[in-house]
Short mmCIF file of C-alpha atoms in Angstrom, two decimals:
data_model
loop_
_atom_site.label_atom_id
_atom_site.label_comp_id
_atom_site.label_asym_id
_atom_site.label_seq_id
_atom_site.Cartn_x
_atom_site.Cartn_y
_atom_site.Cartn_z
CA MET A 191 26.98 -10.51 -17.35
CA SER A 192 24.32 -9.20 -19.69
CA LYS A 193 21.93 -6.76 -18.11
CA LYS A 194 18.43 -8.17 -18.21
CA TYR A 195 15.77 -5.50 -18.38
CA ILE A 196 12.81 -6.04 -16.13
CA SER A 197 9.42 -4.47 -16.64
CA SER A 198 8.28 -1.73 -14.31
CA GLU A 199 5.64 -4.12 -12.99
CA ASP A 200 8.25 -6.71 -12.01
CA TYR A 201 10.38 -3.99 -10.47
CA ARG A 202 7.44 -2.68 -8.48
CA ARG A 203 6.70 -6.19 -7.23
CA MET A 204 10.31 -6.63 -6.11
CA LEU A 205 10.22 -3.34 -4.23
CA VAL A 206 6.96 -4.23 -2.53
CA ARG A 207 8.33 -7.61 -1.41
CA ASP A 208 11.49 -5.99 -0.09
CA GLY A 209 9.46 -3.34 1.71
CA GLN A 210 7.29 -5.96 3.36
CA ARG A 211 10.34 -7.92 4.52
CA ARG A 212 11.96 -4.81 5.99
CA PHE A 213 8.71 -3.86 7.70
CA GLN A 214 8.41 -7.34 9.22
CA GLU A 215 11.95 -7.10 10.63
CA TRP A 216 11.33 -3.62 12.02
CA HIS A 217 7.93 -4.50 13.41
CA SER A 218 9.10 -7.59 15.29
CA ALA A 219 12.00 -5.63 16.77
CA PHE A 220 9.59 -2.87 17.75
CA LEU A 221 7.19 -5.28 19.44
CA LYS A 222 10.04 -6.86 21.40
CA TYR A 223 11.21 -3.44 22.53
CA GLN A 224 7.67 -2.41 23.45
CA LYS A 225 7.19 -5.56 25.52
CA GLN A 226 10.40 -4.93 27.45
CA PHE A 227 9.40 -1.31 27.97
CA LEU A 228 5.96 -2.20 29.31
CA ALA A 229 7.44 -4.84 31.61
CA GLU A 230 9.89 -2.25 32.92
CA ILE A 231 7.09 0.22 33.62
CA SER A 232 4.89 -2.29 35.43
CA ARG A 233 7.88 -3.35 37.53
CA SER A 234 8.67 0.20 38.58
CA ARG A 235 5.04 0.92 39.48
CA THR A 236 4.78 -1.80 42.10
#
């Protein structure tokens, strides 16, 4: 296993892609939670 050196530009691109993927996962989970929370509130109001 020879270590292949990647340029800082490639490395930055990889980090950005990974960050976007993590944000997508977090954001969809957050939206689902928010929807449940709002439904719970509207149910308790009536």
